[in-house]
Coordinates of C-alpha atoms and ligand atoms in Angstrom, one line a residue:
M1 CA 29.3 138.4 112.6
T2 CA 30.2 141.0 114.7
Q3 CA 32.8 140.3 117.3
H4 CA 32.2 140.4 120.7
H5 CA 34.7 141.6 123.4
V6 CA 33.7 140.6 127.0
P7 CA 35.7 142.2 129.7
E8 CA 37.4 139.5 132.3
D9 CA 35.8 139.9 135.7
L10 CA 32.8 141.7 134.6
P11 CA 30.3 142.3 137.5
T12 CA 26.9 140.6 137.2
H13 CA 25.1 142.9 139.7
L14 CA 26.2 146.5 140.5
Q15 CA 25.1 148.2 143.8
H16 CA 24.7 151.4 145.1
F17 CA 27.6 153.1 147.4
I18 CA 26.5 154.6 150.6
G19 CA 28.5 155.7 153.5
G20 CA 31.2 153.5 152.6
Q21 CA 29.1 150.6 152.0
W22 CA 27.8 148.6 149.1
V23 CA 24.5 148.2 149.5
D24 CA 21.4 146.9 147.2
S25 CA 17.8 149.0 147.0
I26 CA 16.2 148.9 150.4
G27 CA 13.2 147.1 148.4
G28 CA 15.6 144.9 146.3
E29 CA 14.4 146.6 143.2
T30 CA 16.8 146.0 140.5
F31 CA 16.8 147.0 136.5
D32 CA 18.6 145.4 133.8
V33 CA 21.7 146.4 132.0
L34 CA 22.4 145.5 128.5
D35 CA 25.7 146.1 126.2
P36 CA 25.3 147.8 122.8
V37 CA 27.2 145.2 120.5
S38 CA 25.0 142.0 121.8
N39 CA 21.9 143.7 123.0
Q40 CA 21.9 141.2 125.8
N41 CA 21.6 141.8 129.6
Y42 CA 25.2 141.2 131.1
A43 CA 24.1 142.5 134.7
T44 CA 21.5 143.6 136.9
C45 CA 21.8 147.1 138.7
A46 CA 20.3 148.1 141.8
A47 CA 17.4 150.6 141.0
G48 CA 17.4 153.3 143.7
Q49 CA 14.0 154.8 145.0
K50 CA 13.2 157.5 147.3
A51 CA 14.3 155.6 150.5
D52 CA 17.8 154.8 148.6
I53 CA 17.8 158.5 148.1
D54 CA 17.0 159.2 151.6
R55 CA 19.8 157.2 153.0
A56 CA 22.6 158.4 150.6
V57 CA 21.7 161.9 151.3
A58 CA 21.8 161.1 155.0
A59 CA 25.1 159.7 154.5
A60 CA 26.5 162.5 152.5
K61 CA 24.9 164.9 154.9
Q62 CA 26.2 163.5 158.3
A63 CA 29.8 163.5 156.3
F64 CA 29.3 167.2 155.4
D65 CA 28.3 168.3 158.7
S66 CA 30.7 166.4 161.0
G67 CA 33.2 164.7 158.6
P68 CA 36.8 165.9 158.0
W69 CA 36.4 166.6 154.4
P70 CA 34.8 170.2 154.0
R71 CA 37.2 171.2 156.8
L72 CA 40.5 170.0 155.2
K73 CA 43.3 172.5 154.1
P74 CA 43.0 172.8 150.6
R75 CA 46.5 171.5 150.2
D76 CA 45.4 167.9 152.0
R77 CA 42.4 168.0 149.5
F78 CA 44.8 168.5 146.6
R79 CA 46.9 165.6 147.5
V80 CA 43.8 163.1 147.8
L81 CA 42.6 164.5 144.5
N82 CA 45.5 164.0 143.0
R83 CA 46.1 160.7 144.2
I84 CA 42.2 160.0 142.8
A85 CA 44.1 161.2 139.1
D86 CA 47.0 158.9 139.8
L87 CA 44.7 155.9 140.0
V88 CA 42.5 156.9 137.0
E89 CA 45.8 156.9 135.1
E90 CA 47.1 153.4 136.0
R91 CA 43.6 152.3 135.4
D92 CA 43.0 153.8 132.3
A93 CA 43.2 150.7 130.1
R94 CA 40.7 148.8 132.5
L95 CA 38.4 151.8 132.8
A96 CA 38.3 152.5 128.8
E97 CA 37.8 148.6 128.3
L98 CA 34.8 148.7 130.8
E99 CA 33.7 151.5 129.3
T100 CA 33.6 150.8 125.7
F101 CA 31.7 147.4 126.7
D102 CA 29.0 149.5 128.5
T103 CA 28.6 152.5 125.9
G104 CA 30.0 151.1 122.4
L105 CA 32.2 154.0 122.4
P106 CA 35.5 153.1 120.4
I107 CA 38.4 152.0 122.7
T108 CA 41.0 154.6 121.3
Q109 CA 38.1 157.5 122.5
A110 CA 37.2 156.0 125.6
L111 CA 40.9 155.7 126.6
G112 CA 41.1 159.6 126.0
Q113 CA 37.9 160.2 128.2
A114 CA 39.7 158.2 131.1
Q115 CA 42.6 160.3 130.7
R116 CA 40.5 163.4 130.7
A117 CA 38.8 162.5 133.7
A118 CA 42.4 162.1 135.5
E119 CA 43.1 165.9 134.1
N120 CA 39.9 167.3 135.4
F121 CA 40.9 166.1 138.9
R122 CA 44.6 167.4 138.5
F123 CA 43.0 170.8 137.4
F124 CA 40.5 171.2 140.3
A125 CA 43.2 170.2 142.8
D126 CA 45.3 173.0 141.4
L127 CA 42.9 175.5 141.4
I128 CA 41.9 175.0 145.2
V129 CA 45.2 175.4 146.4
A130 CA 45.6 178.7 144.0
Q131 CA 42.3 180.1 144.8
A132 CA 42.3 183.4 146.6
D133 CA 39.2 185.3 147.8
D134 CA 38.5 188.9 147.7
A135 CA 38.8 191.4 150.5
Y136 CA 37.8 195.1 150.1
K137 CA 39.2 197.9 152.5
V138 CA 37.1 201.3 153.4
P139 CA 40.0 203.2 154.5
G140 CA 39.7 203.9 158.3
T141 CA 36.2 202.4 158.7
Q142 CA 35.9 198.9 157.2
L143 CA 37.5 195.7 155.9
N144 CA 35.3 193.3 154.0
Y145 CA 36.2 189.8 153.2
V146 CA 34.8 186.9 151.3
N147 CA 34.5 183.7 153.5
R148 CA 33.8 181.3 151.0
K149 CA 32.1 178.0 152.1
P150 CA 31.0 174.5 150.5
V151 CA 27.4 174.7 150.0
G152 CA 26.7 171.1 151.3
V153 CA 25.5 167.9 149.6
A154 CA 25.5 168.1 145.9
G155 CA 23.5 166.2 143.8
L156 CA 25.1 165.1 140.4
I157 CA 23.2 163.9 137.6
T158 CA 24.8 162.6 134.6
P159 CA 24.0 161.0 131.3
W160 CA 25.4 158.0 129.3
N161 CA 27.5 159.6 126.7
T162 CA 31.2 159.6 127.9
P163 CA 29.8 158.7 131.4
F164 CA 33.4 158.2 133.5
M165 CA 34.6 161.5 132.1
L166 CA 31.2 163.6 132.5
E167 CA 31.1 161.9 136.2
S168 CA 34.9 163.7 136.5
W169 CA 33.5 166.8 135.4
K170 CA 31.1 167.2 138.2
L171 CA 32.6 165.0 140.7
A172 CA 36.2 167.0 140.7
P173 CA 35.0 170.5 141.6
A174 CA 32.3 169.3 144.2
L175 CA 34.7 167.3 145.7
A176 CA 37.7 170.3 145.5
S177 CA 35.3 172.6 146.9
G178 CA 34.5 170.3 150.2
C179 CA 31.0 169.3 149.0
T180 CA 30.0 165.9 149.8
V181 CA 28.2 164.4 147.0
V182 CA 25.5 161.8 145.9
L183 CA 26.0 160.6 142.1
K184 CA 23.1 159.4 139.9
P185 CA 24.7 157.9 136.6
A186 CA 22.4 157.3 133.5
E187 CA 20.8 153.8 133.9
F188 CA 21.6 153.0 130.1
T189 CA 25.5 152.8 131.3
P190 CA 26.1 152.3 135.2
L191 CA 29.4 150.2 135.0
S192 CA 32.1 152.5 135.0
A193 CA 30.4 154.9 137.8
S194 CA 30.9 152.1 140.3
L195 CA 34.8 152.2 139.8
W196 CA 34.7 155.7 141.6
A197 CA 33.9 154.0 144.6
E198 CA 37.4 152.0 145.1
I199 CA 39.5 154.7 143.7
F200 CA 38.0 157.3 146.1
R201 CA 38.5 154.9 148.9
E202 CA 42.2 153.8 147.9
A203 CA 42.6 157.6 147.2
G204 CA 41.8 158.5 151.1
V205 CA 38.6 160.2 150.6
P206 CA 36.3 159.7 154.0
D207 CA 33.4 157.6 153.7
G208 CA 30.2 159.5 153.1
V209 CA 31.9 161.9 151.1
F210 CA 31.2 159.8 147.7
N211 CA 27.7 158.5 147.4
L212 CA 26.5 156.5 144.4
V213 CA 23.0 155.5 143.8
N214 CA 21.9 153.9 140.6
G215 CA 18.3 154.1 139.1
I216 CA 16.2 155.3 136.7
G217 CA 15.7 159.1 136.2
E218 CA 11.7 159.5 137.3
E219 CA 12.6 157.6 140.6
A220 CA 16.0 157.9 141.9
G221 CA 16.8 161.3 139.8
A222 CA 13.7 162.9 140.4
S223 CA 14.0 162.1 144.4
L224 CA 17.4 163.4 144.6
V225 CA 16.1 166.8 142.7
A226 CA 13.4 166.9 145.4
H227 CA 15.4 166.2 148.6
P228 CA 15.2 168.9 151.0
D229 CA 18.8 168.5 152.1
V230 CA 20.3 168.7 148.8
P231 CA 20.8 172.4 148.2
L232 CA 22.2 172.4 144.4
I233 CA 21.9 169.9 141.5
S234 CA 24.2 169.8 138.7
F235 CA 22.5 168.0 135.6
T236 CA 24.0 167.1 132.3
G237 CA 21.5 165.4 130.1
E238 CA 18.3 166.5 127.6
T239 CA 16.6 169.9 127.5
T240 CA 13.8 168.6 128.1
T241 CA 14.8 166.6 131.2
G242 CA 16.3 169.9 132.4
K243 CA 13.3 171.4 132.3
I244 CA 11.4 169.2 134.5
I245 CA 14.7 169.5 137.1
Y246 CA 14.3 173.2 137.1
R247 CA 10.5 173.2 137.8
S248 CA 11.2 170.7 140.7
C249 CA 14.2 172.9 141.9
A250 CA 11.8 175.5 142.3
D251 CA 10.0 174.1 145.3
N252 CA 13.2 174.3 147.1
L253 CA 14.9 177.2 145.6
K254 CA 18.1 175.2 144.5
G255 CA 21.5 176.1 143.0
M256 CA 21.4 174.5 139.6
S257 CA 23.8 173.8 137.0
M258 CA 22.4 172.4 133.6
E259 CA 24.3 171.5 130.5
L260 CA 21.7 170.2 128.0
G261 CA 21.5 169.3 124.3
G262 CA 23.0 170.7 121.2
K263 CA 22.7 171.1 117.4
S264 CA 26.1 173.2 116.7
P265 CA 26.8 174.8 113.4
A266 CA 30.3 174.2 111.8
V267 CA 30.5 177.0 109.2
V268 CA 33.0 176.7 106.3
F269 CA 33.9 179.4 104.5
A270 CA 35.2 179.5 100.9
D271 CA 38.6 181.1 102.2
A272 CA 39.1 178.3 105.0
D273 CA 41.8 175.4 104.8
L274 CA 39.7 173.2 103.3
D275 CA 41.7 170.1 104.1
A276 CA 41.4 170.8 107.7
A277 CA 38.2 171.9 107.7
I278 CA 37.3 168.2 106.1
D279 CA 39.0 166.7 108.5
S280 CA 37.7 168.6 111.9
T281 CA 34.2 168.6 110.8
L282 CA 34.4 165.0 110.3
F283 CA 35.7 164.3 113.5
G284 CA 33.5 166.9 115.0
V285 CA 30.2 164.8 114.6
F286 CA 31.3 161.1 114.2
S287 CA 33.8 161.1 117.2
L288 CA 32.3 159.3 120.1
N289 CA 29.7 158.1 117.8
G290 CA 28.0 161.3 117.3
E291 CA 26.7 160.9 120.7
R292 CA 28.2 164.2 122.0
C293 CA 26.9 167.2 123.0
T294 CA 29.0 169.7 121.3
A295 CA 29.1 167.8 118.0
G296 CA 29.2 170.1 114.8
S297 CA 25.8 168.3 113.4
R298 CA 24.9 171.1 110.7
I299 CA 27.8 171.9 108.5
L300 CA 27.1 175.3 106.9
V301 CA 29.2 175.9 103.5
E302 CA 29.7 178.5 101.1
R303 CA 28.2 178.1 98.4
S304 CA 31.4 178.3 95.9
I305 CA 33.1 175.4 97.7
Y306 CA 29.9 173.8 98.3
D307 CA 29.9 170.6 95.9
E308 CA 33.6 170.3 96.2
F309 CA 33.2 170.1 100.0
C310 CA 30.1 167.6 99.6
T311 CA 31.7 165.1 97.6
R312 CA 35.0 165.0 99.5
Y313 CA 33.0 165.1 102.6
A314 CA 30.9 162.4 101.5
E315 CA 33.9 160.2 100.2
R316 CA 35.7 160.3 103.8
A317 CA 32.5 159.4 105.6
K318 CA 32.0 156.4 103.2
N319 CA 35.5 155.2 104.3
I320 CA 35.0 155.5 108.1
V321 CA 35.9 152.4 109.9
V322 CA 32.4 151.2 111.8
G323 CA 32.7 148.1 114.1
D324 CA 33.4 146.3 117.0
P325 CA 34.3 149.2 119.7
H326 CA 37.0 147.1 121.0
D327 CA 39.1 147.2 117.7
P328 CA 41.4 150.0 118.2
K329 CA 41.2 150.8 114.3
T330 CA 37.5 151.3 114.9
E331 CA 36.2 154.9 114.4
V332 CA 32.5 154.3 115.1
G333 CA 31.4 152.1 117.3
A334 CA 28.1 150.9 118.5
L335 CA 25.4 153.2 119.7
V336 CA 24.4 153.1 123.7
H337 CA 21.2 151.4 123.3
P338 CA 18.3 149.9 121.0
E339 CA 16.0 152.6 122.3
H340 CA 18.5 155.2 121.3
Y341 CA 19.6 153.5 118.1
A342 CA 15.6 153.5 116.9
K343 CA 15.8 157.1 117.7
V344 CA 18.8 157.8 115.3
M345 CA 17.6 155.5 112.5
S346 CA 14.1 157.1 112.6
Y347 CA 16.1 160.4 111.9
V348 CA 17.9 158.8 109.2
E349 CA 14.6 157.9 107.5
V350 CA 13.5 161.5 107.9
G351 CA 16.4 162.8 106.6
K352 CA 16.0 160.8 103.1
T353 CA 12.9 162.9 102.9
E354 CA 14.5 166.0 103.9
G355 CA 17.8 166.2 102.2
R356 CA 20.2 164.6 99.6
L357 CA 21.5 161.3 101.2
L358 CA 25.4 161.3 100.3
A359 CA 26.7 158.5 102.7
G360 CA 25.3 156.0 105.0
G361 CA 21.6 155.9 105.5
S362 CA 21.6 152.7 106.9
R363 CA 23.2 149.9 108.9
P364 CA 26.7 149.0 107.7
E365 CA 27.1 145.8 105.7
G366 CA 28.1 142.6 107.8
L367 CA 27.0 144.1 111.1
D368 CA 23.7 142.5 111.7
E369 CA 23.6 142.8 115.3
G370 CA 24.1 145.7 117.8
N371 CA 23.2 149.5 117.5
Y372 CA 25.4 150.3 114.5
V373 CA 24.7 153.1 112.2
S374 CA 26.8 153.9 109.3
P375 CA 28.2 157.8 109.4
T376 CA 25.3 159.2 107.2
V377 CA 25.7 162.6 105.6
F378 CA 22.5 164.6 103.9
A379 CA 23.3 167.7 101.7
D380 CA 20.9 170.4 100.5
V381 CA 19.2 170.3 103.8
A382 CA 16.7 173.3 104.5
P383 CA 16.6 175.1 107.5
T384 CA 13.2 174.4 108.6
A385 CA 13.9 170.3 108.2
R386 CA 13.7 168.3 111.6
I387 CA 17.1 167.0 110.7
F388 CA 18.7 170.8 110.8
Q389 CA 16.5 171.6 113.8
E390 CA 16.6 169.0 116.1
E391 CA 19.2 166.9 118.2
I392 CA 20.0 163.4 116.9
F393 CA 22.8 162.6 118.7
G394 CA 24.3 160.2 116.6
P395 CA 26.5 159.7 113.5
V396 CA 24.2 162.1 111.5
V397 CA 25.0 165.2 109.8
A398 CA 23.2 168.0 107.6
I399 CA 25.0 169.9 105.1
T400 CA 23.5 173.4 104.0
P401 CA 25.0 176.0 101.4
F402 CA 24.9 179.8 101.8
D403 CA 25.9 182.6 100.0
T404 CA 26.6 185.7 102.2
D405 CA 27.8 186.2 105.7
E406 CA 24.4 187.4 106.9
E407 CA 23.1 184.2 105.7
A408 CA 25.4 182.2 107.6
L409 CA 24.6 183.8 110.8
A410 CA 21.0 183.7 110.5
L411 CA 21.3 179.9 109.7
A412 CA 24.0 179.4 112.5
N413 CA 21.1 180.9 114.7
G414 CA 18.2 179.7 113.5
V415 CA 17.8 176.8 116.1
R416 CA 16.6 176.7 119.8
Y417 CA 20.1 175.5 120.5
G418 CA 23.1 177.2 121.3
L419 CA 26.1 175.4 122.8
A420 CA 29.1 175.4 120.3
G421 CA 30.0 177.0 117.2
Y422 CA 33.1 175.9 114.8
I423 CA 33.8 178.6 112.4
W424 CA 36.4 178.0 109.5
T425 CA 38.0 181.1 107.6
N426 CA 41.3 182.7 107.3
D427 CA 39.7 186.2 107.5
L428 CA 40.7 187.8 110.8
T429 CA 37.8 190.3 110.7
R430 CA 35.4 187.8 109.3
A431 CA 36.3 185.3 112.1
H432 CA 35.7 187.5 115.2
T433 CA 32.7 189.1 114.0
F434 CA 31.2 185.9 113.5
A435 CA 32.4 184.8 116.3
Q436 CA 31.1 187.2 118.5
N437 CA 27.9 187.3 116.7
V438 CA 26.9 183.5 116.9
E439 CA 24.5 182.5 119.4
A440 CA 26.6 179.7 121.0
G441 CA 28.5 179.5 124.8
M442 CA 31.7 178.4 123.2
V443 CA 33.1 179.0 119.9
W444 CA 36.1 177.5 118.1
L445 CA 37.8 179.3 115.2
N446 CA 39.6 176.6 112.6
S447 CA 39.3 173.9 114.8
H448 CA 37.1 170.9 116.6
N449 CA 36.3 170.9 120.1
V450 CA 39.6 171.3 122.1
R451 CA 39.0 172.4 125.6
D452 CA 40.8 174.3 127.8
L453 CA 39.7 173.6 131.2
R454 CA 40.1 177.3 132.5
T455 CA 37.4 178.9 130.0
P456 CA 33.7 178.6 130.8
F457 CA 31.6 175.8 129.6
G458 CA 28.1 175.8 129.0
G459 CA 25.5 176.7 126.6
V460 CA 23.0 179.7 125.9
K461 CA 19.0 179.4 124.8
A462 CA 17.9 175.4 125.5
S463 CA 21.5 174.3 125.6
G464 CA 21.9 175.0 129.1
L465 CA 22.0 177.6 132.3
G466 CA 24.9 178.8 134.1
H467 CA 28.7 178.3 132.8
E468 CA 31.1 175.8 134.5
G469 CA 34.7 175.1 134.0
G470 CA 37.8 176.9 136.0
Y471 CA 36.7 179.1 138.9
R472 CA 33.2 179.0 137.8
S473 CA 32.5 175.5 139.0
I474 CA 34.2 176.4 142.3
D475 CA 31.8 179.2 142.7
F476 CA 29.0 176.9 141.8
Y477 CA 29.7 174.5 144.8
T478 CA 30.6 177.3 147.2
D479 CA 28.7 180.1 148.9
Q480 CA 30.9 183.2 149.2
Q481 CA 29.6 184.9 152.3
A482 CA 30.5 188.7 152.7
V483 CA 31.9 189.2 156.2
H484 CA 32.0 192.7 157.2
I485 CA 34.8 194.4 159.9
T486 CA 34.2 197.5 161.4
L487 CA 37.6 199.3 162.0
G488 CA 36.5 202.4 163.5
P489 CA 33.2 204.5 164.9
V490 CA 30.0 203.4 162.9
H491 CA 27.7 206.4 162.5
T492 CA 24.5 205.1 163.7
A493 CA 21.1 206.7 163.6
R494 CA 20.3 206.6 167.5
F495 CA 16.6 205.4 167.2
G496 CA 14.4 206.1 170.4
A497 CA 17.6 208.1 172.2
T498 CA 16.1 211.0 174.3
R499 CA 19.5 212.9 174.5
Ligands
NAD1 P1 18.6 162.3 130.0 O1 18.2 163.7 130.2 O2 17.5 161.4 129.3 O3 19.3 161.5 130.9 C1 20.5 162.3 131.9 C2 20.1 161.9 133.4 O4 19.0 162.6 133.9 C3 20.2 160.6 133.6 O5 20.9 159.8 134.6 C4 18.5 160.2 133.9 O6 18.4 159.0 134.4 C5 18.6 161.5 134.6 N1 16.8 161.6 134.6 C6 15.9 161.6 133.5 N2 14.7 162.1 134.1 C7 14.8 162.8 135.3 C8 14.0 163.0 136.1 N3 13.0 163.4 135.9 N4 14.5 164.1 137.3 C9 16.1 163.7 137.7 N5 16.6 162.8 136.7 C10 16.5 162.5 135.7 O7 19.7 162.8 128.8 P2 20.8 161.3 128.2 O8 20.1 160.8 127.1 O9 21.3 160.5 129.3 O10 21.7 162.2 127.5 C11 22.2 162.9 126.3 C12 21.9 164.1 126.2 O11 22.7 165.0 127.3 C13 21.8 164.9 125.1 O12 20.7 165.7 124.9 C14 23.3 166.0 125.2 O13 23.1 166.9 124.4 C15 23.4 166.2 126.4 N6 24.3 166.2 126.9 C16 24.8 167.4 127.2 C17 26.2 168.0 127.5 C18 26.3 169.1 127.9 O14 27.5 169.5 128.4 N7 25.9 170.6 127.5 C19 27.2 167.0 127.8 C20 26.6 165.6 127.4 C21 25.5 165.3 127.2

């Protein structure tokens, strides 16, 4: 029997937060929210419709047009953002407990994500006080400068994997830039998003700056994307959803940032530190239950070490502790939702026809309820296989051998995605040559995903459009107006002059 930890004071109904008030949908619509260990509904959640989005956008627009937030000095916004970070850190245990309950992520990893969320606020607070904009002098005639302005009401649409941290990744730069926001979190996991409202209020964010509308993507999300008073959309989610949003944004020529799916390669050359590569490639695909956009879900291994790698990798995968997400010993918890569980399990079945099963391949023994999948390893996977090409977004990995650097690169690049790449070699020339040629927005040499918040974040090909991270995020949420000042006489053609 699976243990089932239920947090104390668990809300049984979740609402929208609009203009500083907790409200239900105008029409009273709700949807059910379940937890992934029992798969029982534990709460109802207000289901936002167009009318609710209209109300939230109106509150955000008013706060933008006439409220103090966009007009604050950067140092004053810095103080509020750091108070937000302090509050997130003070509440990290509770945040992690609720996030784990709602998502099935292992508690130790949810705690790390809460701390990352705090760090995102501190980082963007630092950036805005250090922000400098360009000035250009044309000697004797002009001085031109950049007048940076927040764009307006930012529409933020987020997925269910690490929801609180990914929301912070958008909220922090949007608020730091002086935008007001409407957040539409994923319908599978609305619980932690509602914690932002109290945190922001306590930190001193004025009413109307942060608005939260829960709901189904095709209703609440689509209404937010289509709203004429929302000039930009930051979206993280599936590539197919990204395409729908892209089309809708075209009607209003909106600014867009898209962080989409991935099928990232981890390439292990024979000269690599094999112990480190095995630790890292295991963590890279099985952490966060494999529900990770940057997961290294295809491992390409040089033929001379292939058998040893596969044997050692599979032994370790079989030992991964799968279980109650609230147990600190758990390494892989429960997948977010029965629908997602069914999708991942269907890929596991496909994989059995496409590769050699080395570990997992089923539900773990003794865990009869909940969305548990044993860490699953397939070897000898051909590049045409669906489990090589398609994002599974669960604890499933495909291993494929290669003989030459050229073949490894062709395999690495031979999918439609291009989010991350992980390269394992001790040969400096090979490392850099490969890194520069791999079609991925982000590359790590001899490591899994360890972020430096200043660097660009984003994918190429079907993995995204635009890069966030560091000042790029501030650029996204601001307009850079060019102001030209004349310092001397300007040569002007005298149209219509008679003398
Ligand atoms: P999803 O696309 O199903 O949903 C994401 C969000 O979009 C949800 O809030 C959903 O309600 C909303 N949505 C759905 N349809 C919509 C529509 N028509 N209009 C407006 N909004 C709509 O994605 P998901 O299943 O929640 O998340 C998993 C996906 O996210 C994976 O593909 C993963 O790779 C990707 N992801 C990418 C990154 C990255 O940074 N590149 C990070 C995390 C997750």
